Each structure stands twice: as structure tokens, then as C-alpha cells.
């Protein structure tokens, strides 16, 4: 799908979205549906690997940029866009048992209920709202970050801006108090609403990326193949392999482990 931006305000349908199904060997109907934006997209390899392991088919309805929400982010919901209506049709058609959603702006789910309602369109037995990974505080870096993190690191080493990479163990999360406050508010809003409680579940992911004191973000992973590989590719996106791999057990616990399709 093309990126949704200010030049495409209508949030047009995604051509071919109805066919965005990854089938298992038996060609079974999709049991899972994944929606969101690039913050779901950086988990595609981990999801595909687990779907193959558990032998399940899944719908992939993620779209980059602002194509994550239903009804926008204002206190008064926007009228359903063609993209909203298309996703609702697909969910109603296939009725996946579990729907999983990820976004970088969970505060919008507190502004109005359109996204939560949209995710329940196919009457799933469970909807999982994934908490976001912490954003990196660029003020914690000894040089400016303009592009991809790996490229900037290599350039800083090349020109002599840094003599050691020890600073990578002291990168703070950006606006972490606000981050936690939003997650707590969303969790409470879901649990206190009878319409959603029992079906929609919010589960944080940040513990997989913070140190044991919740002080610094783990930007590199000592456990990664080859040792100390980057978990982040920029300020807010994980690397497709090593970063997302941190959530493999999260996906097992909350999605795949007890799945019965």
C-alpha cells in the first residue's frame, strides 16, 4: 500500500488488501489478523516465523504512516475512510479469532473508540493492543542523529566524534513518564468498559527493551547473534531481526501459545 500522508487525505483503499493473506500449508482461512502501521511492520519476520511454526494462516492489514487508526485521533471521530471500511469488510468476511494491533500513538485510542470498535468488527475472541517500544532520547547521544542509527554510528566513529560505544548503555527513553501514563490510562479505559473488557487486552512491550531499573533503553543486545547487535534502526523503530526478536516470547504468550484454530 502507498504511504498515507497529507497528500492522500481520503485514506483510500489499499489495492489488493483482500488478498493480503499468508496461508499455512493446508490453505486454511486466516485465524489471525495484524493491523497497525510501521510499528507493526517491524515485527513481520517474527510473526511470519511463528505463524509457520504454529502452522496458522494470517491476514496482514498493516499500513505505514497514518494508516493505523480507525476514525482518526480527535475527540470527535472522523467519518469512516475508504481504508477503514475496507478493513472492516475484510475482518467481517474472514472473522479471525484474534486481532492484533500496534501503533506509535496509543494516546489516540483514548481520544475516541473508533479504532477499538473497528478492531472488533469480525467478532474476534480476542483483540490484543500491543504497547509500543520506548523511543530513544536523542539528547543521550554525543552526536546528532539525522538518519538511520547504524549509519550515524559508523560515521561518528569514522570522523572521530566518539572514541567508545559505552554511551550506548546509557541511552534514556524519551518522555518515559508520559509514555507510562498513556499506557496505564489505556489499560484502565479498556478494563473499565464492559464493551471491551473480556475481549480487548492491552499488554506492554517496553520491559523487553529497558534495563532492570527502567532507567535506560537497551539499544544493543548482548544476546544477539555475533554479540552486541543493534536492536533499534532509528529513534523509534526496531531492527527487523534482532529488535523484534526480543518480542518472540511475548508473541508466544499473548497470541500463538494457546491459539486454537
One Martini backbone bead per residue (centre of mass of N, CA, C, O) as a GRO file, in nm:
protein
  261
    1UNK     BB    1   0.099   0.034   0.017
    2UNK     BB    2   0.059   0.347   0.032
    3UNK     BB    3   0.139   0.611   0.186
    4UNK     BB    4  -0.011   0.795   0.431
    5UNK     BB    5  -0.090   1.142   0.377
    6UNK     BB    6  -0.157   1.472   0.310
    7UNK     BB    7  -0.188   1.383  -0.006
    8UNK     BB    8  -0.399   1.147   0.124
    9UNK     BB    9  -0.687   1.222   0.288
   10UNK     BB   10  -0.887   0.972   0.211
   11UNK     BB   11  -0.787   0.695   0.268
   12UNK     BB   12  -0.755   0.484   0.070
   13UNK     BB   13  -0.762   0.208  -0.060
   14UNK     BB   14  -0.604  -0.107  -0.069
   15UNK     BB   15  -0.470  -0.270  -0.308
   16UNK     BB   16  -0.523  -0.609  -0.234
   17UNK     BB   17  -0.600  -0.661   0.072
   18UNK     BB   18  -0.775  -0.922   0.038
   19UNK     BB   19  -0.485  -1.084  -0.038
   20UNK     BB   20  -0.342  -1.045   0.255
   21UNK     BB   21  -0.246  -1.370   0.279
   22UNK     BB   22  -0.099  -1.609   0.493
   23UNK     BB   23  -0.054  -1.937   0.433
   24UNK     BB   24  -0.074  -2.241   0.507
   25UNK     BB   25  -0.037  -2.557   0.389
   26UNK     BB   26  -0.366  -2.599   0.393
   27UNK     BB   27  -0.522  -2.322   0.339
   28UNK     BB   28  -0.637  -2.176   0.566
   29UNK     BB   29  -0.801  -1.965   0.722
   30UNK     BB   30  -0.765  -1.685   0.889
   31UNK     BB   31  -0.686  -1.653   1.245
   32UNK     BB   32  -0.526  -1.387   1.193
   33UNK     BB   33  -0.480  -1.023   1.262
   34UNK     BB   34  -0.277  -0.749   1.136
   35UNK     BB   35  -0.253  -0.417   1.268
   36UNK     BB   36  -0.127  -0.092   1.151
   37UNK     BB   37   0.199   0.009   1.129
   38UNK     BB   38   0.536   0.021   1.146
   39UNK     BB   39   0.503  -0.107   1.445
   40UNK     BB   40   0.426  -0.375   1.299
   41UNK     BB   41   0.629  -0.411   1.060
   42UNK     BB   42   0.889  -0.485   1.249
   43UNK     BB   43   0.738  -0.796   1.293
   44UNK     BB   44   0.709  -0.977   1.036
   45UNK     BB   45   0.925  -1.201   1.078
   46UNK     BB   46   0.829  -1.309   1.349
   47UNK     BB   47   0.541  -1.376   1.265
   48UNK     BB   48   0.604  -1.566   1.027
   49UNK     BB   49   0.764  -1.772   1.194
   50UNK     BB   50   0.532  -1.846   1.395
   51UNK     BB   51   0.318  -1.926   1.188
   52UNK     BB   52   0.483  -2.164   1.084
   53UNK     BB   53   0.520  -2.315   1.351
   54UNK     BB   54   0.185  -2.313   1.406
   55UNK     BB   55   0.022  -2.338   1.143
   56UNK     BB   56  -0.092  -2.041   1.038
   57UNK     BB   57  -0.309  -1.811   0.922
   58UNK     BB   58  -0.282  -1.460   0.792
   59UNK     BB   59  -0.351  -1.125   0.822
   60UNK     BB   60  -0.230  -0.821   0.640
   61UNK     BB   61  -0.320  -0.472   0.762
   62UNK     BB   62  -0.076  -0.302   0.736
   63UNK     BB   63   0.015   0.060   0.748
   64UNK     BB   64   0.181   0.318   0.697
   65UNK     BB   65   0.172   0.565   0.911
   66UNK     BB   66  -0.175   0.678   0.918
   67UNK     BB   67  -0.300   0.364   0.869
   68UNK     BB   68  -0.406   0.259   1.164
   69UNK     BB   69  -0.656   0.404   1.223
   70UNK     BB   70  -0.987   0.464   1.332
   71UNK     BB   71  -1.117   0.787   1.307
   72UNK     BB   72  -0.873   0.892   1.425
   73UNK     BB   73  -0.756   1.144   1.699
   74UNK     BB   74  -1.011   1.268   1.787
   75UNK     BB   75  -1.281   1.326   1.989
   76UNK     BB   76  -1.401   1.340   1.704
   77UNK     BB   77  -1.474   1.132   1.480
   78UNK     BB   78  -1.411   1.034   1.185
   79UNK     BB   79  -1.515   0.941   0.912
   80UNK     BB   80  -1.514   0.677   0.736
   81UNK     BB   81  -1.286   0.544   0.549
   82UNK     BB   82  -1.206   0.343   0.294
   83UNK     BB   83  -1.001   0.190   0.474
   84UNK     BB   84  -1.188   0.127   0.703
   85UNK     BB   85  -1.405  -0.026   0.537
   86UNK     BB   86  -1.219  -0.242   0.426
   87UNK     BB   87  -1.128  -0.370   0.693
   88UNK     BB   88  -1.408  -0.442   0.795
   89UNK     BB   89  -1.483  -0.634   0.566
   90UNK     BB   90  -1.250  -0.835   0.610
   91UNK     BB   91  -1.314  -0.911   0.904
   92UNK     BB   92  -1.605  -1.011   0.844
   93UNK     BB   93  -1.531  -1.229   0.639
   94UNK     BB   94  -1.306  -1.401   0.824
   95UNK     BB   95  -1.309  -1.404   1.132
   96UNK     BB   96  -1.082  -1.373   1.328
   97UNK     BB   97  -0.988  -1.473   1.642
   98UNK     BB   98  -0.735  -1.273   1.616
   99UNK     BB   99  -0.638  -0.933   1.701
  100UNK     BB  100  -0.364  -0.715   1.605
  101UNK     BB  101  -0.224  -0.407   1.749
  102UNK     BB  102  -0.008  -0.131   1.623
  103UNK     BB  103   0.139   0.177   1.763
  104UNK     BB  104   0.276   0.517   1.821
  105UNK     BB  105  -0.042   0.626   1.917
  106UNK     BB  106  -0.222   0.538   2.187
  107UNK     BB  107  -0.369   0.808   2.266
  108UNK     BB  108  -0.595   0.781   2.044
  109UNK     BB  109  -0.760   0.556   2.205
  110UNK     BB  110  -0.861   0.789   2.412
  111UNK     BB  111  -1.019   0.987   2.222
  112UNK     BB  112  -1.148   0.729   2.075
  113UNK     BB  113  -1.339   0.418   1.972
  114UNK     BB  114  -1.296   0.338   1.668
  115UNK     BB  115  -1.064   0.134   1.679
  116UNK     BB  116  -1.183  -0.072   1.872
  117UNK     BB  117  -1.434  -0.124   1.701
  118UNK     BB  118  -1.292  -0.211   1.440
  119UNK     BB  119  -1.137  -0.462   1.564
  120UNK     BB  120  -1.440  -0.600   1.631
  121UNK     BB  121  -1.590  -0.666   1.358
  122UNK     BB  122  -1.536  -1.003   1.358
  123UNK     BB  123  -1.577  -1.124   1.640
  124UNK     BB  124  -1.347  -1.175   1.830
  125UNK     BB  125  -1.201  -1.336   2.104
  126UNK     BB  126  -0.939  -1.141   2.049
  127UNK     BB  127  -0.769  -0.831   2.143
  128UNK     BB  128  -0.447  -0.694   2.076
  129UNK     BB  129  -0.273  -0.436   2.240
  130UNK     BB  130   0.025  -0.299   2.170
  131UNK     BB  131   0.283  -0.190   2.305
  132UNK     BB  132   0.537   0.020   2.286
  133UNK     BB  133   0.839   0.113   2.220
  134UNK     BB  134   1.078   0.297   2.320
  135UNK     BB  135   1.206   0.598   2.280
  136UNK     BB  136   1.474   0.777   2.187
  137UNK     BB  137   1.706   0.993   2.334
  138UNK     BB  138   1.899   1.209   2.153
  139UNK     BB  139   2.041   1.354   2.402
  140UNK     BB  140   2.222   1.083   2.469
  141UNK     BB  141   2.389   1.165   2.234
  142UNK     BB  142   2.718   1.280   2.113
  143UNK     BB  143   2.536   1.309   1.852
  144UNK     BB  144   2.370   1.354   1.568
  145UNK     BB  145   2.046   1.240   1.456
  146UNK     BB  146   1.930   1.202   1.109
  147UNK     BB  147   1.926   0.897   1.062
  148UNK     BB  148   2.035   0.608   1.073
  149UNK     BB  149   2.191   0.469   1.333
  150UNK     BB  150   2.417   0.305   1.203
  151UNK     BB  151   2.526   0.528   1.018
  152UNK     BB  152   2.592   0.734   1.245
  153UNK     BB  153   2.789   0.559   1.402
  154UNK     BB  154   2.997   0.511   1.178
  155UNK     BB  155   3.053   0.812   1.128
  156UNK     BB  156   3.148   0.889   1.415
  157UNK     BB  157   3.391   0.699   1.412
  158UNK     BB  158   3.533   0.802   1.155
  159UNK     BB  159   3.552   1.121   1.263
  160UNK     BB  160   3.585   1.107   1.596
  161UNK     BB  161   3.328   1.160   1.794
  162UNK     BB  162   3.400   0.867   1.898
  163UNK     BB  163   3.583   0.627   2.118
  164UNK     BB  164   3.313   0.500   2.238
  165UNK     BB  165   3.018   0.274   2.307
  166UNK     BB  166   2.921   0.311   2.607
  167UNK     BB  167   2.673   0.509   2.570
  168UNK     BB  168   2.461   0.281   2.484
  169UNK     BB  169   2.399   0.219   2.807
  170UNK     BB  170   2.276   0.550   2.834
  171UNK     BB  171   1.991   0.546   2.700
  172UNK     BB  172   1.714   0.724   2.704
  173UNK     BB  173   1.391   0.766   2.734
  174UNK     BB  174   1.131   0.932   2.586
  175UNK     BB  175   0.901   1.043   2.780
  176UNK     BB  176   0.832   0.808   2.996
  177UNK     BB  177   0.604   0.911   3.177
  178UNK     BB  178   0.400   0.950   2.947
  179UNK     BB  179   0.409   0.666   2.841
  180UNK     BB  180   0.302   0.527   3.104
  181UNK     BB  181   0.042   0.693   3.135
  182UNK     BB  182  -0.092   0.600   2.875
  183UNK     BB  183  -0.094   0.298   2.925
  184UNK     BB  184  -0.257   0.308   3.189
  185UNK     BB  185  -0.506   0.451   3.070
  186UNK     BB  186  -0.575   0.235   2.857
  187UNK     BB  187  -0.608  -0.006   3.040
  188UNK     BB  188  -0.837   0.117   3.216
  189UNK     BB  189  -1.040   0.177   2.987
  190UNK     BB  190  -1.080  -0.118   2.905
  191UNK     BB  191  -1.149  -0.249   3.187
  192UNK     BB  192  -1.406  -0.037   3.239
  193UNK     BB  193  -1.532  -0.158   2.968
  194UNK     BB  194  -1.772  -0.387   2.888
  195UNK     BB  195  -1.728  -0.393   2.576
  196UNK     BB  196  -1.404  -0.485   2.614
  197UNK     BB  197  -1.402  -0.653   2.847
  198UNK     BB  198  -1.269  -0.979   2.754
  199UNK     BB  199  -1.137  -0.897   2.461
  200UNK     BB  200  -0.960  -0.661   2.526
  201UNK     BB  201  -0.596  -0.631   2.529
  202UNK     BB  202  -0.328  -0.492   2.719
  203UNK     BB  203   0.032  -0.506   2.630
  204UNK     BB  204   0.337  -0.460   2.714
  205UNK     BB  205   0.689  -0.413   2.574
  206UNK     BB  206   0.916  -0.243   2.725
  207UNK     BB  207   1.069  -0.457   2.910
  208UNK     BB  208   1.241  -0.571   2.658
  209UNK     BB  209   1.407  -0.261   2.643
  210UNK     BB  210   1.484  -0.245   2.940
  211UNK     BB  211   1.624  -0.216   3.214
  212UNK     BB  212   1.585  -0.323   3.543
  213UNK     BB  213   1.530   0.005   3.623
  214UNK     BB  214   1.401   0.181   3.399
  215UNK     BB  215   1.635   0.387   3.265
  216UNK     BB  216   1.741   0.224   3.011
  217UNK     BB  217   1.798   0.152   2.685
  218UNK     BB  218   1.831  -0.131   2.479
  219UNK     BB  219   2.012  -0.094   2.190
  220UNK     BB  220   2.169  -0.348   2.257
  221UNK     BB  221   2.241  -0.710   2.212
  222UNK     BB  222   2.425  -0.954   2.368
  223UNK     BB  223   2.242  -1.208   2.253
  224UNK     BB  224   2.315  -1.170   1.979
  225UNK     BB  225   2.428  -1.250   1.690
  226UNK     BB  226   2.770  -1.168   1.748
  227UNK     BB  227   2.706  -0.945   1.929
  228UNK     BB  228   2.597  -0.636   1.974
  229UNK     BB  229   2.325  -0.571   1.833
  230UNK     BB  230   2.100  -0.382   1.697
  231UNK     BB  231   1.756  -0.293   1.797
  232UNK     BB  232   1.781  -0.019   1.649
  233UNK     BB  233   1.725   0.199   1.351
  234UNK     BB  234   1.592   0.426   1.524
  235UNK     BB  235   1.421   0.605   1.746
  236UNK     BB  236   1.140   0.391   1.702
  237UNK     BB  237   1.269   0.152   1.544
  238UNK     BB  238   1.315  -0.168   1.483
  239UNK     BB  239   1.477  -0.432   1.407
  240UNK     BB  240   1.374  -0.700   1.227
  241UNK     BB  241   1.541  -0.904   1.391
  242UNK     BB  242   1.663  -0.827   1.682
  243UNK     BB  243   1.440  -0.647   1.794
  244UNK     BB  244   1.186  -0.830   1.753
  245UNK     BB  245   1.298  -1.085   1.899
  246UNK     BB  246   1.229  -0.982   2.190
  247UNK     BB  247   0.903  -1.071   2.118
  248UNK     BB  248   0.860  -1.374   2.085
  249UNK     BB  249   0.741  -1.449   2.370
  250UNK     BB  250   0.511  -1.252   2.359
  251UNK     BB  251   0.366  -1.386   2.119
  252UNK     BB  252   0.328  -1.656   2.250
  253UNK     BB  253   0.166  -1.570   2.503
  254UNK     BB  254  -0.065  -1.371   2.348
  255UNK     BB  255  -0.117  -1.564   2.075
  256UNK     BB  256   0.006  -1.868   2.002
  257UNK     BB  257   0.014  -2.072   2.246
  258UNK     BB  258  -0.338  -2.091   2.270
  259UNK     BB  259  -0.411  -2.152   1.985
  260UNK     BB  260  -0.739  -2.232   1.819
  261UNK     BB  261  -0.804  -2.328   1.468
   0.00000   0.00000   0.00000
